[in-house]
């Protein structure tokens, strides 16, 4: 398999994990508070990530960079804060459907912020994905406060995605694990005043049931830590519009998980999900300009794939 598919595979896996996260977050918020959930899931994820990042080059330097703080603010603090608060006012399924706007927001942000030109097949894939998720969202969709908050969260994440792409070409760009960890550290630190406010006002609450507690642990270890690394690695190496359109699969995948849990199939949603996934496939086959792994990243290059596995120890 060509190395150029590794970033696409990384983004694809992060999308699957992202889709599952809405259900877990909903379980945790049944008895927990949004600030406790947001900080706890990242604190758990950082327990896994920091020891890995600390052994790699330039971790402390990356932590000190102002643009890392900006990544933490947009990709962690604002996104997860608004998304988790939004889940208090809407259902996980509806929140997943709102992700249909992310490809459009990311493409717009890429054109404005970095003058990224969209390949013709990417435009076609983006249009199909938008139509598909529109069909998915058509049944029972309503613009409530939770939806508005999730749209704000997605706008912040679109900016985060473009910032990743913009900084990828720098000579001092860190590897994916270092950048993901440093971003998570700053995002968590910036959320601490919000947690302090919840504690001071008596609104802070940890999940009181076993399902909610296990959901937070799973969010930290199984979802947040891998998703940070995988999405950062992929988004740095493919056009922002492609990484954005790949997230159009989240509503369809979320609906698929709902069917596995016993939800009755809706033909309109099924067709919309199929169209959205078709758009994702077309966009990711648009010959994206995938960049090689940066020095010291321990990620495979084309020659490494031809000669065997890479030693990452």
GROMACS .gro file of C-alpha atoms in nm:
model
  313
    1UNK     CA    1   0.000   0.000   0.000
    2UNK     CA    2   0.136   0.345  -0.092
    3UNK     CA    3   0.237   0.572   0.194
    4UNK     CA    4  -0.004   0.838   0.072
    5UNK     CA    5  -0.293   0.625   0.198
    6UNK     CA    6  -0.165   0.620   0.557
    7UNK     CA    7  -0.292   0.974   0.638
    8UNK     CA    8  -0.629   0.887   0.483
    9UNK     CA    9  -0.647   0.566   0.685
   10UNK     CA   10  -0.557   0.759   1.001
   11UNK     CA   11  -0.835   1.011   0.941
   12UNK     CA   12  -1.077   0.729   0.860
   13UNK     CA   13  -1.008   0.550   1.189
   14UNK     CA   14  -1.036   0.876   1.381
   15UNK     CA   15  -1.377   0.933   1.219
   16UNK     CA   16  -1.498   0.591   1.337
   17UNK     CA   17  -1.382   0.663   1.693
   18UNK     CA   18  -1.534   1.012   1.675
   19UNK     CA   19  -1.870   0.860   1.577
   20UNK     CA   20  -1.875   0.634   1.882
   21UNK     CA   21  -1.783   0.922   2.113
   22UNK     CA   22  -2.127   1.082   2.093
   23UNK     CA   23  -2.292   0.781   2.253
   24UNK     CA   24  -2.031   0.756   2.529
   25UNK     CA   25  -2.052   1.130   2.600
   26UNK     CA   26  -2.430   1.107   2.626
   27UNK     CA   27  -2.399   0.826   2.879
   28UNK     CA   28  -2.150   1.024   3.089
   29UNK     CA   29  -2.369   1.337   3.081
   30UNK     CA   30  -2.676   1.153   3.210
   31UNK     CA   31  -2.545   1.207   3.566
   32UNK     CA   32  -2.223   1.405   3.508
   33UNK     CA   33  -2.154   1.769   3.417
   34UNK     CA   34  -1.997   1.889   3.091
   35UNK     CA   35  -1.685   2.047   3.244
   36UNK     CA   36  -1.609   1.736   3.450
   37UNK     CA   37  -1.654   1.521   3.138
   38UNK     CA   38  -1.438   1.747   2.919
   39UNK     CA   39  -1.149   1.777   3.164
   40UNK     CA   40  -1.163   1.416   3.284
   41UNK     CA   41  -1.152   1.259   2.936
   42UNK     CA   42  -0.846   1.465   2.844
   43UNK     CA   43  -0.675   1.413   3.178
   44UNK     CA   44  -0.710   1.037   3.124
   45UNK     CA   45  -0.591   1.065   2.763
   46UNK     CA   46  -0.287   1.268   2.870
   47UNK     CA   47  -0.189   1.000   3.121
   48UNK     CA   48  -0.141   0.780   2.815
   49UNK     CA   49   0.005   1.039   2.578
   50UNK     CA   50   0.248   1.242   2.792
   51UNK     CA   51   0.489   0.953   2.865
   52UNK     CA   52   0.500   0.877   2.492
   53UNK     CA   53   0.549   1.239   2.385
   54UNK     CA   54   0.807   1.318   2.653
   55UNK     CA   55   1.045   1.062   2.500
   56UNK     CA   56   1.026   1.225   2.157
   57UNK     CA   57   1.216   1.529   2.027
   58UNK     CA   58   1.092   1.885   2.080
   59UNK     CA   59   0.805   1.815   2.320
   60UNK     CA   60   0.886   2.104   2.556
   61UNK     CA   61   0.956   2.336   2.263
   62UNK     CA   62   0.620   2.246   2.111
   63UNK     CA   63   0.447   2.319   2.443
   64UNK     CA   64   0.598   2.667   2.445
   65UNK     CA   65   0.487   2.760   2.094
   66UNK     CA   66   0.203   3.018   2.080
   67UNK     CA   67   0.043   2.836   1.786
   68UNK     CA   68   0.018   2.520   1.999
   69UNK     CA   69  -0.188   2.720   2.247
   70UNK     CA   70  -0.412   2.831   1.961
   71UNK     CA   71  -0.454   2.468   1.849
   72UNK     CA   72  -0.545   2.369   2.204
   73UNK     CA   73  -0.799   2.651   2.224
   74UNK     CA   74  -0.973   2.575   1.893
   75UNK     CA   75  -0.939   2.197   1.869
   76UNK     CA   76  -0.989   2.104   2.233
   77UNK     CA   77  -1.125   2.377   2.461
   78UNK     CA   78  -1.383   2.542   2.237
   79UNK     CA   79  -1.482   2.232   2.042
   80UNK     CA   80  -1.532   1.992   2.334
   81UNK     CA   81  -1.677   2.256   2.568
   82UNK     CA   82  -1.949   2.369   2.329
   83UNK     CA   83  -2.013   2.015   2.204
   84UNK     CA   84  -2.056   1.873   2.554
   85UNK     CA   85  -2.276   2.161   2.668
   86UNK     CA   86  -2.479   2.112   2.351
   87UNK     CA   87  -2.541   1.749   2.445
   88UNK     CA   88  -2.733   1.875   2.750
   89UNK     CA   89  -2.992   2.026   2.514
   90UNK     CA   90  -3.007   1.771   2.234
   91UNK     CA   91  -2.959   1.399   2.174
   92UNK     CA   92  -2.631   1.230   2.077
   93UNK     CA   93  -2.789   1.126   1.748
   94UNK     CA   94  -2.885   1.481   1.659
   95UNK     CA   95  -2.539   1.607   1.757
   96UNK     CA   96  -2.383   1.347   1.528
   97UNK     CA   97  -2.608   1.462   1.242
   98UNK     CA   98  -2.492   1.823   1.289
   99UNK     CA   99  -2.138   1.711   1.199
  100UNK     CA  100  -2.267   1.720   0.842
  101UNK     CA  101  -2.171   2.089   0.846
  102UNK     CA  102  -1.802   2.025   0.925
  103UNK     CA  103  -1.687   1.947   0.568
  104UNK     CA  104  -1.845   2.269   0.442
  105UNK     CA  105  -1.705   2.476   0.728
  106UNK     CA  106  -1.358   2.326   0.681
  107UNK     CA  107  -1.354   2.386   0.306
  108UNK     CA  108  -1.465   2.746   0.355
  109UNK     CA  109  -1.204   2.803   0.625
  110UNK     CA  110  -0.931   2.651   0.404
  111UNK     CA  111  -1.017   2.876   0.111
  112UNK     CA  112  -1.022   3.186   0.334
  113UNK     CA  113  -0.728   3.115   0.564
  114UNK     CA  114  -0.475   2.940   0.342
  115UNK     CA  115  -0.612   3.000  -0.009
  116UNK     CA  116  -0.640   2.624  -0.060
  117UNK     CA  117  -0.762   2.530  -0.405
  118UNK     CA  118  -1.015   2.252  -0.417
  119UNK     CA  119  -0.962   1.966  -0.663
  120UNK     CA  120  -1.260   1.903  -0.891
  121UNK     CA  121  -1.324   1.556  -0.748
  122UNK     CA  122  -1.301   1.698  -0.396
  123UNK     CA  123  -1.572   1.950  -0.483
  124UNK     CA  124  -1.790   1.671  -0.622
  125UNK     CA  125  -1.729   1.457  -0.314
  126UNK     CA  126  -1.800   1.753  -0.086
  127UNK     CA  127  -2.129   1.822  -0.266
  128UNK     CA  128  -2.239   1.458  -0.250
  129UNK     CA  129  -2.142   1.429   0.117
  130UNK     CA  130  -2.336   1.745   0.200
  131UNK     CA  131  -2.644   1.621   0.012
  132UNK     CA  132  -2.618   1.284   0.181
  133UNK     CA  133  -2.591   1.415   0.533
  134UNK     CA  134  -2.870   1.658   0.455
  135UNK     CA  135  -3.093   1.359   0.382
  136UNK     CA  136  -2.971   1.188   0.699
  137UNK     CA  137  -3.061   1.496   0.900
  138UNK     CA  138  -3.396   1.552   0.729
  139UNK     CA  139  -3.594   1.318   0.953
  140UNK     CA  140  -3.679   1.491   1.279
  141UNK     CA  141  -3.403   1.753   1.254
  142UNK     CA  142  -3.474   2.079   1.436
  143UNK     CA  143  -3.262   2.384   1.517
  144UNK     CA  144  -3.253   2.383   1.897
  145UNK     CA  145  -2.999   2.532   2.141
  146UNK     CA  146  -2.800   2.210   2.141
  147UNK     CA  147  -2.770   2.226   1.763
  148UNK     CA  148  -2.655   2.589   1.774
  149UNK     CA  149  -2.387   2.508   2.033
  150UNK     CA  150  -2.265   2.214   1.826
  151UNK     CA  151  -2.241   2.435   1.518
  152UNK     CA  152  -2.020   2.676   1.715
  153UNK     CA  153  -1.808   2.379   1.822
  154UNK     CA  154  -1.773   2.261   1.462
  155UNK     CA  155  -1.672   2.606   1.340
  156UNK     CA  156  -1.390   2.605   1.594
  157UNK     CA  157  -1.282   2.257   1.486
  158UNK     CA  158  -1.282   2.360   1.121
  159UNK     CA  159  -1.037   2.639   1.206
  160UNK     CA  160  -0.828   2.387   1.402
  161UNK     CA  161  -0.813   2.155   1.100
  162UNK     CA  162  -0.694   2.435   0.872
  163UNK     CA  163  -0.435   2.550   1.128
  164UNK     CA  164  -0.294   2.196   1.132
  165UNK     CA  165  -0.260   2.200   0.755
  166UNK     CA  166  -0.109   2.550   0.750
  167UNK     CA  167   0.162   2.464   1.001
  168UNK     CA  168   0.249   2.125   0.849
  169UNK     CA  169   0.511   2.262   0.609
  170UNK     CA  170   0.722   2.430   0.875
  171UNK     CA  171   1.076   2.303   0.921
  172UNK     CA  172   1.023   2.276   1.297
  173UNK     CA  173   0.691   2.092   1.271
  174UNK     CA  174   0.673   1.825   1.548
  175UNK     CA  175   0.553   1.469   1.493
  176UNK     CA  176   0.189   1.375   1.541
  177UNK     CA  177   0.218   1.234   1.895
  178UNK     CA  178   0.410   1.537   2.025
  179UNK     CA  179   0.171   1.786   1.865
  180UNK     CA  180  -0.141   1.597   1.977
  181UNK     CA  181  -0.015   1.576   2.335
  182UNK     CA  182   0.092   1.940   2.354
  183UNK     CA  183  -0.242   2.045   2.204
  184UNK     CA  184  -0.426   1.832   2.460
  185UNK     CA  185  -0.224   1.977   2.747
  186UNK     CA  186  -0.307   2.335   2.655
  187UNK     CA  187  -0.669   2.257   2.576
  188UNK     CA  188  -0.710   2.096   2.919
  189UNK     CA  189  -0.535   2.382   3.099
  190UNK     CA  190  -0.760   2.639   2.932
  191UNK     CA  191  -1.068   2.439   3.040
  192UNK     CA  192  -0.967   2.442   3.408
  193UNK     CA  193  -1.132   2.780   3.487
  194UNK     CA  194  -1.458   2.638   3.350
  195UNK     CA  195  -1.422   2.337   3.579
  196UNK     CA  196  -1.343   2.573   3.867
  197UNK     CA  197  -1.661   2.767   3.792
  198UNK     CA  198  -1.867   2.447   3.800
  199UNK     CA  199  -1.713   2.351   4.135
  200UNK     CA  200  -1.770   2.699   4.280
  201UNK     CA  201  -2.134   2.708   4.173
  202UNK     CA  202  -2.208   2.353   4.278
  203UNK     CA  203  -2.276   2.244   3.921
  204UNK     CA  204  -1.981   2.004   3.899
  205UNK     CA  205  -2.080   1.638   3.904
  206UNK     CA  206  -1.905   1.316   3.816
  207UNK     CA  207  -2.113   1.030   3.674
  208UNK     CA  208  -2.274   0.833   3.954
  209UNK     CA  209  -2.351   0.517   3.758
  210UNK     CA  210  -2.105   0.253   3.637
  211UNK     CA  211  -2.194   0.306   3.271
  212UNK     CA  212  -2.113   0.678   3.293
  213UNK     CA  213  -1.783   0.616   3.471
  214UNK     CA  214  -1.676   0.353   3.220
  215UNK     CA  215  -1.779   0.587   2.938
  216UNK     CA  216  -1.538   0.857   3.062
  217UNK     CA  217  -1.254   0.606   3.090
  218UNK     CA  218  -1.327   0.475   2.740
  219UNK     CA  219  -1.348   0.829   2.605
  220UNK     CA  220  -1.004   0.907   2.744
  221UNK     CA  221  -0.812   0.591   2.658
  222UNK     CA  222  -0.993   0.437   2.361
  223UNK     CA  223  -1.123   0.746   2.182
  224UNK     CA  224  -0.961   1.079   2.278
  225UNK     CA  225  -0.594   0.976   2.286
  226UNK     CA  226  -0.596   0.780   1.957
  227UNK     CA  227  -0.820   1.032   1.779
  228UNK     CA  228  -0.592   1.325   1.865
  229UNK     CA  229  -0.287   1.148   1.724
  230UNK     CA  230  -0.456   0.995   1.420
  231UNK     CA  231  -0.643   1.308   1.311
  232UNK     CA  232  -0.340   1.533   1.362
  233UNK     CA  233  -0.121   1.298   1.160
  234UNK     CA  234  -0.370   1.280   0.875
  235UNK     CA  235  -0.482   1.644   0.872
  236UNK     CA  236  -0.123   1.767   0.843
  237UNK     CA  237  -0.069   1.563   0.526
  238UNK     CA  238  -0.384   1.597   0.316
  239UNK     CA  239  -0.571   1.907   0.196
  240UNK     CA  240  -0.795   2.050   0.465
  241UNK     CA  241  -1.101   2.002   0.242
  242UNK     CA  242  -1.028   1.629   0.220
  243UNK     CA  243  -0.985   1.582   0.596
  244UNK     CA  244  -1.299   1.787   0.643
  245UNK     CA  245  -1.509   1.591   0.395
  246UNK     CA  246  -1.397   1.263   0.552
  247UNK     CA  247  -1.582   1.368   0.867
  248UNK     CA  248  -1.904   1.359   0.663
  249UNK     CA  249  -1.903   0.988   0.735
  250UNK     CA  250  -1.970   1.054   1.104
  251UNK     CA  251  -2.350   1.102   1.072
  252UNK     CA  252  -2.382   0.787   0.860
  253UNK     CA  253  -2.161   0.586   1.094
  254UNK     CA  254  -2.347   0.721   1.395
  255UNK     CA  255  -2.672   0.606   1.240
  256UNK     CA  256  -2.515   0.266   1.174
  257UNK     CA  257  -2.420   0.231   1.540
  258UNK     CA  258  -2.778   0.324   1.632
  259UNK     CA  259  -2.908   0.043   1.410
  260UNK     CA  260  -2.675  -0.201   1.583
  261UNK     CA  261  -2.832  -0.091   1.912
  262UNK     CA  262  -3.179  -0.174   1.785
  263UNK     CA  263  -3.308   0.143   1.620
  264UNK     CA  264  -3.557   0.085   1.337
  265UNK     CA  265  -3.410   0.157   0.994
  266UNK     CA  266  -3.527   0.475   0.819
  267UNK     CA  267  -3.499   0.446   0.437
  268UNK     CA  268  -3.429   0.818   0.393
  269UNK     CA  269  -3.146   0.809   0.647
  270UNK     CA  270  -3.009   0.490   0.492
  271UNK     CA  271  -2.997   0.645   0.145
  272UNK     CA  272  -2.849   0.967   0.279
  273UNK     CA  273  -2.581   0.777   0.466
  274UNK     CA  274  -2.488   0.583   0.152
  275UNK     CA  275  -2.462   0.905  -0.051
  276UNK     CA  276  -2.248   1.069   0.221
  277UNK     CA  277  -2.008   0.776   0.232
  278UNK     CA  278  -1.992   0.780  -0.148
  279UNK     CA  279  -1.892   1.145  -0.136
  280UNK     CA  280  -1.622   1.063   0.118
  281UNK     CA  281  -1.480   0.795  -0.113
  282UNK     CA  282  -1.475   1.029  -0.412
  283UNK     CA  283  -1.308   1.308  -0.215
  284UNK     CA  284  -1.038   1.083  -0.073
  285UNK     CA  285  -0.964   0.941  -0.420
  286UNK     CA  286  -0.894   1.289  -0.550
  287UNK     CA  287  -0.515   1.234  -0.546
  288UNK     CA  288  -0.444   1.451  -0.238
  289UNK     CA  289  -0.100   1.598  -0.194
  290UNK     CA  290   0.021   1.382   0.093
  291UNK     CA  291   0.342   1.499   0.253
  292UNK     CA  292   0.613   1.271   0.388
  293UNK     CA  293   0.652   1.214   0.759
  294UNK     CA  294   0.864   1.479   0.932
  295UNK     CA  295   1.212   1.391   1.059
  296UNK     CA  296   1.209   1.211   1.391
  297UNK     CA  297   0.842   1.118   1.372
  298UNK     CA  298   0.909   0.742   1.356
  299UNK     CA  299   0.630   0.719   1.097
  300UNK     CA  300   0.694   0.508   0.786
  301UNK     CA  301   0.817   0.645   0.456
  302UNK     CA  302   0.767   0.475   0.115
  303UNK     CA  303   1.102   0.294   0.132
  304UNK     CA  304   1.024   0.171   0.482
  305UNK     CA  305   0.701   0.012   0.363
  306UNK     CA  306   0.890  -0.167   0.090
  307UNK     CA  307   1.161  -0.304   0.317
  308UNK     CA  308   0.964  -0.393   0.627
  309UNK     CA  309   0.824  -0.256   0.955
  310UNK     CA  310   0.966   0.052   1.123
  311UNK     CA  311   1.129   0.027   1.464
  312UNK     CA  312   0.959   0.288   1.681
  313UNK     CA  313   1.138   0.202   2.003
   0.00000   0.00000   0.00000
